[in-house]
Short mmCIF file of C-alpha atoms in Angstrom, two decimals:
data_model
loop_
_atom_site.label_atom_id
_atom_site.label_comp_id
_atom_site.label_asym_id
_atom_site.label_seq_id
_atom_site.Cartn_x
_atom_site.Cartn_y
_atom_site.Cartn_z
CA MET B 1 64.49 42.38 186.34
CA LYS B 2 67.73 43.07 188.22
CA GLU B 3 71.04 41.92 186.78
CA ASP B 4 71.72 39.43 189.61
CA SER B 5 68.33 37.79 189.29
CA LYS B 6 68.86 37.42 185.53
CA ASN B 7 72.19 35.71 186.13
CA ASP B 8 70.57 33.43 188.72
CA LEU B 9 68.07 32.34 186.09
CA PHE B 10 70.92 31.37 183.77
CA GLU B 11 73.20 29.88 186.43
CA LYS B 12 71.29 28.67 189.51
CA ALA B 13 67.52 28.37 189.02
CA PRO B 14 66.05 24.82 188.94
CA ILE B 15 66.18 23.43 185.41
CA PRO B 16 62.39 23.17 184.89
CA ARG B 17 61.89 26.75 186.08
CA ALA B 18 64.69 28.14 183.90
CA TYR B 19 63.55 26.04 180.93
CA PHE B 20 59.94 27.21 181.07
CA THR B 21 60.89 30.82 181.81
CA PHE B 22 62.74 30.94 178.50
CA ALA B 23 60.65 28.51 176.46
CA LEU B 24 57.04 29.35 177.36
CA PRO B 25 57.06 32.97 176.12
CA VAL B 26 58.51 31.74 172.84
CA VAL B 27 55.93 28.93 172.65
CA PHE B 28 53.17 31.42 173.41
CA SER B 29 54.36 33.77 170.67
CA MET B 30 54.57 30.76 168.33
CA VAL B 31 50.98 29.81 169.23
CA VAL B 32 49.85 33.35 168.45
CA SER B 33 51.75 33.13 165.14
CA LEU B 34 49.96 29.84 164.59
CA VAL B 35 46.59 31.43 165.26
CA TYR B 36 47.53 34.21 162.83
CA ASN B 37 48.52 31.67 160.16
CA MET B 38 45.29 29.75 160.64
CA VAL B 39 43.16 32.91 160.64
CA ASP B 40 45.02 34.17 157.57
CA THR B 41 44.35 30.89 155.77
CA PHE B 42 40.76 30.88 157.03
CA PHE B 43 40.00 34.32 155.57
CA ILE B 44 41.69 33.45 152.27
CA ALA B 45 39.80 30.14 152.11
CA GLN B 46 36.48 31.90 152.78
CA THR B 47 36.71 33.42 149.31
CA GLY B 48 35.81 29.92 148.09
CA ASN B 49 38.36 30.33 145.31
CA THR B 50 40.71 27.33 145.30
CA ASP B 51 42.94 29.02 142.71
CA LEU B 52 43.42 31.95 145.10
CA VAL B 53 44.22 29.58 148.00
CA ALA B 54 46.64 27.65 145.79
CA GLY B 55 48.25 30.90 144.52
CA VAL B 56 48.93 32.15 148.05
CA SER B 57 50.23 28.69 149.04
CA LEU B 58 52.63 28.73 146.09
CA SER B 59 54.00 32.15 147.14
CA ALA B 60 54.28 31.23 150.84
CA PRO B 61 57.91 30.04 150.50
CA VAL B 62 58.92 33.65 149.77
CA PHE B 63 57.74 34.70 153.23
CA THR B 64 59.60 31.73 154.73
CA LEU B 65 62.72 32.89 152.86
CA MET B 66 62.52 36.23 154.66
CA ILE B 67 62.24 34.52 158.05
CA ALA B 68 65.31 32.51 157.10
CA LEU B 69 67.31 35.63 156.27
CA GLY B 70 66.23 37.27 159.52
CA ASP B 71 67.55 34.22 161.36
CA ILE B 72 71.06 34.87 160.01
CA PHE B 73 71.26 37.95 162.20
CA GLY B 74 68.78 36.92 164.91
CA LEU B 75 69.76 33.33 165.70
CA GLY B 76 73.37 33.75 164.55
CA GLY B 77 73.77 36.87 166.67
CA SER B 78 71.99 35.46 169.71
CA SER B 79 74.20 32.35 169.66
CA VAL B 80 77.41 34.41 169.77
CA ILE B 81 76.05 37.05 172.16
CA SER B 82 74.67 34.55 174.70
CA ARG B 83 78.08 32.84 174.88
CA LEU B 84 79.77 36.23 175.32
CA PHE B 85 77.39 37.02 178.18
CA GLY B 86 78.26 33.65 179.73
CA GLN B 87 81.92 34.70 179.58
CA LYS B 88 81.00 38.12 181.14
CA LEU B 89 81.99 39.97 177.93
CA ASP B 90 78.93 42.24 177.94
CA LYS B 91 80.46 45.12 175.95
CA ASP B 92 81.35 42.82 173.08
CA GLY B 93 77.82 41.41 173.08
CA LYS B 94 76.33 44.91 172.89
CA ARG B 95 78.65 45.85 170.03
CA LEU B 96 77.66 42.81 167.99
CA SER B 97 73.95 43.47 168.56
CA VAL B 98 74.35 46.77 166.66
CA PHE B 99 75.74 44.93 163.64
CA CYS B 100 72.91 42.40 163.69
CA PHE B 101 70.21 45.09 163.69
CA TYR B 102 71.59 47.15 160.80
CA GLY B 103 72.77 44.09 158.89
CA ALA B 104 69.18 42.82 158.84
CA ILE B 105 67.89 46.14 157.47
CA ALA B 106 70.47 46.16 154.65
CA CYS B 107 69.67 42.54 153.82
CA GLY B 108 65.96 43.34 153.61
CA ILE B 109 66.48 46.17 151.15
CA LEU B 110 68.61 43.94 148.92
CA VAL B 111 65.97 41.18 149.01
CA THR B 112 63.23 43.60 147.93
CA VAL B 113 65.25 44.68 144.90
CA LEU B 114 66.11 41.11 143.85
CA LEU B 115 62.60 39.69 144.33
CA LEU B 116 60.97 42.45 142.30
CA LEU B 117 63.63 42.24 139.60
CA PHE B 118 63.14 38.46 139.15
CA ARG B 119 59.42 38.24 139.96
CA GLY B 120 58.35 36.35 136.82
CA PRO B 121 61.03 33.63 136.88
CA VAL B 122 60.63 33.06 140.63
CA LEU B 123 56.85 32.67 140.39
CA THR B 124 57.24 30.21 137.53
CA LEU B 125 59.83 28.28 139.54
CA LEU B 126 57.40 28.11 142.48
CA GLY B 127 54.83 26.45 140.23
CA ALA B 128 52.39 29.26 139.44
CA ASP B 129 50.35 28.50 136.29
CA ARG B 130 47.71 30.31 134.22
CA ASP B 131 45.03 29.81 136.88
CA THR B 132 47.10 30.79 139.91
CA MET B 133 49.61 33.30 138.52
CA THR B 134 47.49 36.41 139.16
CA TYR B 135 46.88 35.57 142.82
CA ALA B 136 50.42 34.35 143.45
CA SER B 137 51.84 37.53 141.89
CA GLN B 138 49.64 39.80 144.01
CA TYR B 139 50.73 38.17 147.27
CA TYR B 140 54.36 37.93 146.16
CA THR B 141 54.66 41.60 145.16
CA TYR B 142 53.52 43.11 148.44
CA ILE B 143 55.45 40.61 150.56
CA ALA B 144 58.55 41.51 148.53
CA LEU B 145 58.01 45.22 149.19
CA GLY B 146 57.77 44.50 152.91
CA ALA B 147 60.97 42.43 153.06
CA PRO B 148 63.03 44.95 155.13
CA PHE B 149 60.32 45.13 157.82
CA ILE B 150 59.80 41.36 157.91
CA ILE B 151 63.49 40.44 158.01
CA VAL B 152 64.52 42.98 160.65
CA SER B 153 61.75 41.89 163.06
CA TYR B 154 63.41 38.49 163.57
CA THR B 155 66.64 40.06 164.85
CA PRO B 156 65.54 41.68 168.15
CA LEU B 157 62.97 38.89 168.50
CA ASN B 158 65.91 36.55 169.13
CA LEU B 159 68.47 38.94 170.61
CA LEU B 160 66.25 40.13 173.48
CA ARG B 161 66.13 36.60 174.90
CA THR B 162 69.92 36.64 175.39
CA GLU B 163 69.36 39.38 177.97
CA GLY B 164 66.54 37.46 179.66
CA PHE B 165 63.74 39.48 178.02
CA ALA B 166 61.79 36.47 176.75
CA THR B 167 58.46 38.09 177.66
CA ALA B 168 59.25 41.28 175.72
CA SER B 169 60.22 39.16 172.73
CA MET B 170 56.84 37.43 173.01
CA VAL B 171 54.93 40.72 173.28
CA GLY B 172 56.50 42.09 170.11
CA SER B 173 55.69 38.94 168.18
CA ILE B 174 52.11 38.87 169.46
CA LEU B 175 51.56 42.53 168.68
CA GLY B 176 52.38 42.04 165.00
CA ALA B 177 50.22 38.91 164.74
CA VAL B 178 47.21 40.58 166.37
CA VAL B 179 47.45 43.63 164.08
CA ASN B 180 47.71 41.24 161.14
CA MET B 181 44.61 39.30 162.18
CA ILE B 182 42.58 42.49 162.64
CA LEU B 183 43.58 43.86 159.24
CA ASP B 184 43.13 40.61 157.28
CA PRO B 185 39.33 40.76 156.86
CA VAL B 186 39.49 44.52 156.25
CA PHE B 187 41.92 44.22 153.33
CA ILE B 188 40.72 40.87 151.95
CA PHE B 189 36.93 41.45 152.06
CA THR B 190 36.03 45.04 152.97
CA LEU B 191 38.49 46.52 150.50
CA GLY B 192 38.21 43.53 148.14
CA MET B 193 41.99 43.14 147.77
CA GLY B 194 42.11 39.33 148.08
CA ALA B 195 45.64 37.88 148.04
CA ALA B 196 47.23 41.35 147.94
CA GLY B 197 45.25 42.33 151.04
CA ALA B 198 46.57 39.33 152.98
CA ALA B 199 50.14 40.32 152.13
CA ILE B 200 49.64 43.99 153.02
CA ALA B 201 48.18 43.03 156.41
CA THR B 202 51.23 40.84 157.05
CA VAL B 203 53.64 43.69 156.25
CA ILE B 204 51.82 46.21 158.45
CA GLY B 205 51.84 43.71 161.33
CA ASN B 206 55.60 43.35 161.01
CA ILE B 207 56.06 47.12 160.96
CA CYS B 208 54.22 47.32 164.30
CA THR B 209 56.49 44.60 165.69
CA ASP B 210 59.57 46.52 164.53
CA LEU B 211 58.42 49.73 166.21
CA PHE B 212 57.82 47.95 169.52
CA PHE B 213 61.23 46.28 169.46
CA LEU B 214 62.97 49.54 168.57
CA TRP B 215 61.27 51.28 171.50
CA PHE B 216 62.22 48.45 173.87
CA LEU B 217 65.86 48.40 172.79
CA LEU B 218 66.13 52.15 173.25
CA LYS B 219 64.32 52.39 176.59
CA LYS B 220 64.68 49.09 178.45
CA SER B 221 67.69 47.13 177.24
CA ARG B 222 71.06 47.54 178.98
CA ARG B 223 73.17 44.88 177.24
CA LEU B 224 71.91 45.36 173.65
CA SER B 225 71.96 48.44 171.43
CA VAL B 226 70.95 50.01 168.11
CA ASP B 227 73.35 52.96 168.48
CA PRO B 228 75.85 52.85 165.57
CA ARG B 229 78.23 55.40 167.11
CA GLY B 230 81.68 53.95 167.72
CA PHE B 231 80.62 50.62 166.22
CA HIS B 232 83.18 48.19 164.85
CA ILE B 233 83.25 44.47 164.17
CA GLN B 234 86.17 42.14 163.60
CA LYS B 235 86.38 39.65 160.76
CA GLY B 236 86.44 36.72 163.20
CA GLU B 237 83.29 37.96 164.96
CA LEU B 238 81.52 38.34 161.64
CA GLY B 239 82.51 34.81 160.78
CA GLN B 240 81.12 33.48 164.08
CA ILE B 241 77.73 35.12 163.50
CA PHE B 242 77.47 33.84 159.93
CA ALA B 243 78.81 30.39 160.86
CA ILE B 244 75.72 29.85 163.01
CA GLY B 245 73.31 32.29 161.37
CA ILE B 246 73.60 30.82 157.89
CA PRO B 247 72.88 27.22 158.99
CA ALA B 248 69.99 28.61 161.08
CA SER B 249 68.64 30.43 158.04
CA VAL B 250 69.14 27.33 155.92
CA THR B 251 66.62 25.56 158.16
CA ASN B 252 63.94 27.98 157.00
CA LEU B 253 65.27 28.09 153.46
CA MET B 254 64.91 24.33 153.38
CA GLN B 255 61.36 24.72 154.69
CA SER B 256 60.71 26.93 151.66
CA LEU B 257 62.33 24.34 149.43
CA GLY B 258 60.31 21.57 151.08
CA MET B 259 57.06 23.46 150.53
CA ALA B 260 57.98 24.25 146.93
CA LEU B 261 58.98 20.63 146.20
CA THR B 262 55.80 19.28 147.75
CA ASN B 263 53.69 21.65 145.68
CA ARG B 264 55.56 20.75 142.50
CA PHE B 265 55.11 17.02 143.07
CA LEU B 266 51.40 17.54 143.88
CA LEU B 267 50.68 19.66 140.79
CA PRO B 268 50.08 16.59 138.53
CA TYR B 269 47.23 15.68 140.88
CA GLY B 270 45.49 19.07 140.44
CA ASN B 271 45.26 22.48 142.09
CA ASP B 272 42.84 21.08 144.68
CA ALA B 273 45.67 18.89 146.01
CA VAL B 274 47.94 21.94 146.26
CA ALA B 275 45.19 23.93 148.00
CA ALA B 276 44.55 21.07 150.45
CA MET B 277 48.26 20.80 151.26
CA GLY B 278 48.38 24.56 151.82
CA ILE B 279 45.69 24.18 154.49
CA VAL B 280 47.36 21.08 155.95
CA MET B 281 50.69 22.90 156.30
CA LYS B 282 48.96 25.61 158.32
CA VAL B 283 47.20 23.10 160.57
CA ASN B 284 50.42 21.14 161.04
CA LEU B 285 51.98 24.30 162.47
CA ILE B 286 49.95 23.58 165.61
CA ALA B 287 52.50 20.93 166.50
CA VAL B 288 55.59 22.21 164.72
CA LEU B 289 55.56 25.75 166.10
CA VAL B 290 55.05 24.54 169.66
CA LEU B 291 58.03 22.21 169.25
CA VAL B 292 60.13 24.95 167.65
CA GLY B 293 59.30 27.29 170.54
CA LEU B 294 60.30 24.70 173.14
CA ALA B 295 63.52 23.75 171.34
CA PHE B 296 64.79 27.18 170.35
CA GLY B 297 63.36 29.14 173.27
CA VAL B 298 66.09 27.81 175.55
CA GLN B 299 68.96 28.61 173.20
CA PRO B 300 70.21 31.50 175.38
CA LEU B 301 70.21 29.17 178.41
CA ILE B 302 72.22 26.51 176.56
CA GLY B 303 74.61 29.03 175.01
CA TYR B 304 75.21 30.84 178.30
CA ASN B 305 76.08 27.65 180.20
CA TYR B 306 78.19 26.32 177.35
CA GLY B 307 80.12 29.61 177.29
CA ALA B 308 80.50 29.46 181.09
CA LYS B 309 81.64 25.78 180.84
CA ASN B 310 79.03 24.76 183.43
CA SER B 311 79.01 21.11 182.35
CA SER B 312 76.66 19.58 184.93
CA ARG B 313 73.97 22.21 184.39
CA LEU B 314 74.34 21.95 180.61
CA ARG B 315 73.83 18.16 180.74
CA ASP B 316 70.72 18.54 182.89
CA ILE B 317 69.27 21.17 180.54
CA LEU B 318 69.75 18.90 177.51
CA LYS B 319 68.23 15.85 179.25
CA PHE B 320 65.17 17.84 180.24
CA SER B 321 64.87 19.39 176.76
CA TYR B 322 64.91 16.07 174.90
CA GLY B 323 62.51 14.37 177.30
CA PHE B 324 59.93 17.14 177.41
CA GLU B 325 60.14 17.86 173.67
CA CYS B 326 59.60 14.24 172.60
CA GLY B 327 56.72 13.75 175.05
CA THR B 328 55.02 16.89 173.80
CA ALA B 329 55.51 15.79 170.17
CA ALA B 330 53.79 12.45 170.81
CA VAL B 331 50.77 14.09 172.45
CA LEU B 332 50.38 16.70 169.71
CA ALA B 333 50.70 14.14 166.91
CA LEU B 334 47.95 12.00 168.46
CA LEU B 335 45.60 14.96 168.94
CA LEU B 336 46.04 16.29 165.40
CA SER B 337 45.59 12.85 163.85
CA VAL B 338 42.31 12.28 165.68
CA ALA B 339 41.00 15.78 165.00
CA ALA B 340 42.16 15.91 161.35
CA PRO B 341 38.70 15.97 159.66
CA ALA B 342 37.35 18.69 161.96
CA LEU B 343 40.49 20.81 161.60
CA ILE B 344 40.45 20.72 157.80
CA ARG B 345 36.71 21.47 157.79
CA ILE B 346 37.31 24.70 159.72
CA PHE B 347 39.02 26.17 156.68
CA MET B 348 37.01 24.78 153.78
CA GLN B 349 33.72 22.87 153.69
CA ASP B 350 34.49 21.46 150.24
CA PRO B 351 34.20 17.64 150.63
CA GLY B 352 36.93 17.11 148.04
CA ILE B 353 39.41 19.30 149.93
CA ILE B 354 38.57 17.54 153.21
CA GLU B 355 39.00 14.11 151.64
CA LEU B 356 42.40 15.11 150.28
CA GLY B 357 43.53 16.95 153.42
CA VAL B 358 42.85 14.36 156.14
CA PRO B 359 45.40 11.73 154.98
CA MET B 360 47.87 14.50 154.20
CA LEU B 361 47.70 15.75 157.79
CA ARG B 362 47.95 12.28 159.30
CA PHE B 363 51.02 11.46 157.21
CA GLN B 364 52.65 14.63 158.56
CA GLN B 365 52.08 13.51 162.17
CA ALA B 366 53.91 10.21 161.64
CA GLY B 367 57.26 12.00 161.86
CA MET B 368 56.53 14.37 164.74
CA ILE B 369 58.71 12.69 167.41
CA PHE B 370 61.60 12.58 164.94
CA ILE B 371 61.10 16.30 164.31
CA ALA B 372 61.44 16.88 168.07
CA VAL B 373 64.83 15.13 168.15
CA VAL B 374 66.07 17.11 165.14
CA LEU B 375 64.90 20.46 166.56
CA VAL B 376 66.53 20.05 169.99
CA THR B 377 69.77 18.81 168.45
CA THR B 378 69.86 21.65 165.92
CA SER B 379 69.14 24.18 168.67
CA THR B 380 71.94 22.74 170.80
CA PHE B 381 74.50 22.91 167.99
CA GLN B 382 73.51 26.49 167.18
CA SER B 383 73.72 27.52 170.84
CA ALA B 384 77.17 25.99 171.26
CA GLY B 385 78.50 27.48 168.03
CA LYS B 386 78.92 24.08 166.33
CA ALA B 387 78.36 25.26 162.79
CA LEU B 388 78.98 21.99 160.94
CA GLY B 389 76.47 19.95 162.93
CA ALA B 390 73.87 22.71 162.68
CA PHE B 391 74.45 23.03 158.94
CA LEU B 392 74.15 19.29 158.24
CA LEU B 393 70.84 19.07 160.07
CA SER B 394 69.61 22.30 158.50
CA VAL B 395 70.11 21.06 154.94
CA SER B 396 68.74 17.58 155.58
CA ARG B 397 65.18 17.31 156.93
CA GLN B 398 63.42 19.48 154.31
CA GLY B 399 66.39 19.80 151.99
CA VAL B 400 68.79 17.17 150.67
CA ILE B 401 67.25 14.14 152.39
CA PHE B 402 63.71 15.30 151.67
CA ALA B 403 64.45 16.00 148.00
CA ILE B 404 65.90 12.50 147.54
CA VAL B 405 63.05 10.84 149.45
CA ILE B 406 60.20 12.66 147.65
CA PHE B 407 61.75 11.95 144.24
CA LEU B 408 62.16 8.24 144.94
CA ALA B 409 58.87 7.86 146.81
CA SER B 410 56.84 9.63 144.14
CA LYS B 411 58.35 7.42 141.44
CA THR B 412 57.79 4.25 143.47
CA PHE B 413 54.51 4.87 145.30
CA GLY B 414 52.96 7.75 143.38
CA TYR B 415 50.60 10.08 145.25
CA ASN B 416 50.92 8.28 148.62
CA GLY B 417 54.68 8.39 148.24
CA VAL B 418 54.53 12.19 148.01
CA LEU B 419 52.40 12.33 151.18
CA ALA B 420 54.71 10.00 153.15
CA SER B 421 57.94 11.70 152.08
CA GLN B 422 58.14 14.20 154.95
CA ALA B 423 57.72 11.58 157.69
CA VAL B 424 60.38 9.33 156.12
CA SER B 425 62.73 12.31 155.81
CA ASP B 426 62.08 13.22 159.47
CA CYS B 427 63.06 9.70 160.58
CA LEU B 428 66.28 9.64 158.56
CA THR B 429 67.28 13.11 159.77
CA ALA B 430 66.66 12.13 163.41
CA ILE B 431 69.09 9.23 162.97
CA LEU B 432 71.65 11.67 161.56
CA ALA B 433 71.02 14.01 164.53
CA ALA B 434 71.66 11.22 167.03
CA VAL B 435 74.94 10.26 165.33
CA LEU B 436 76.17 13.87 165.25
CA LEU B 437 75.17 14.50 168.87
CA PHE B 438 76.97 11.47 170.26
CA ARG B 439 80.04 12.30 168.21
CA TRP B 440 80.07 15.87 169.58
CA ILE B 441 79.63 14.73 173.19
CA ARG B 442 82.54 12.31 172.77
CA GLU B 443 84.72 15.12 171.38
CA GLU B 444 83.80 17.44 174.27
CA LYS B 445 84.70 14.95 177.01
CA GLY B 446 87.03 16.63 179.49
CA SER B 447 86.23 20.07 178.03
CA VAL B 448 82.57 20.79 178.73
CA PHE B 449 80.78 17.47 179.19
#
């Protein structure tokens, strides 16, 4: 793609065309990730061992933690770099991309050391017991060893979209997922490695993604770089990346916390309830990942026009984003609610698991439109460099608000209170998002809006 045509996409193309050009490759890569997650869960569930399924579910927040840390450099860097590109400061954007790449590698190495050093206490904190500890530990150990490869993959995944390479970003993501899906049955069944095999397949898939992105950055990219020669970064620039990257990572950290809290509050009701929720969380990704792809796929478009102070185009992009995102959320919630029994049955035929899983999945769908509002607002704040708004939303939906809601709801309504907690938290966070958005727009009057 020529430089002028890329700029036209950011600056002049009709909003729907620009929106879908950026969002659809991300959605497609999210759907492939979804298929991978479902296939991964399917193969694990086919062992028929609910303790194994529960053990992997209990360790899943560790993988989410790594995604969160990758987002510090990926989403934080892409937010700053896209605004620099909007201001025509291409050399500064390239320089910061070098920091993001090597910063992610260093972070991954540190995470491996810490996770292995504190393996026992972390697994206990996640809720592993005598029945699930062996399986949880197997999955945890190999995922921990693969931390550098997992974390670094989320940096170019996000940075490439700032240069208009949304399709290349999608290809890299899909490549890793496909390799993972091919290797899953080999490691889990053929080699008899169970939970460890699932983790090893995940790590190898991420290594393939890393190699593709490295090749693309070296051969195709003109505005981004991995060349450390002559690199330098100023304290203020570092602060800008972390100001957005840390709230972005907190979103995924809170997802880990939300999963861990849900599992802990379900443990009194048995490992079958934890196993059922593990399957439900995977199925629920059908809706959530599509919405995440739509909301965050257009971050470079929002950031570029905010940096360029193109107020009319920015307003039109946000109107289209909210409208399309909420409409999509409503349709997906309806479809998943109706198809809940069949979707759960795909993974496990156990009548008890299906009976537990169906209401769990339907409770999750009750908050889907609210999730859409939160995602678009969070994406907008991150794109515009509004760290406080992004941080508040990041720590709320599956963090502070969710923790308060699930504690109170479980005490008041018991088991059903635990199931309803996420939807209630989604609603309250959407209200907070609306308040923060209107306050920001009022502050920006005469500047951008």
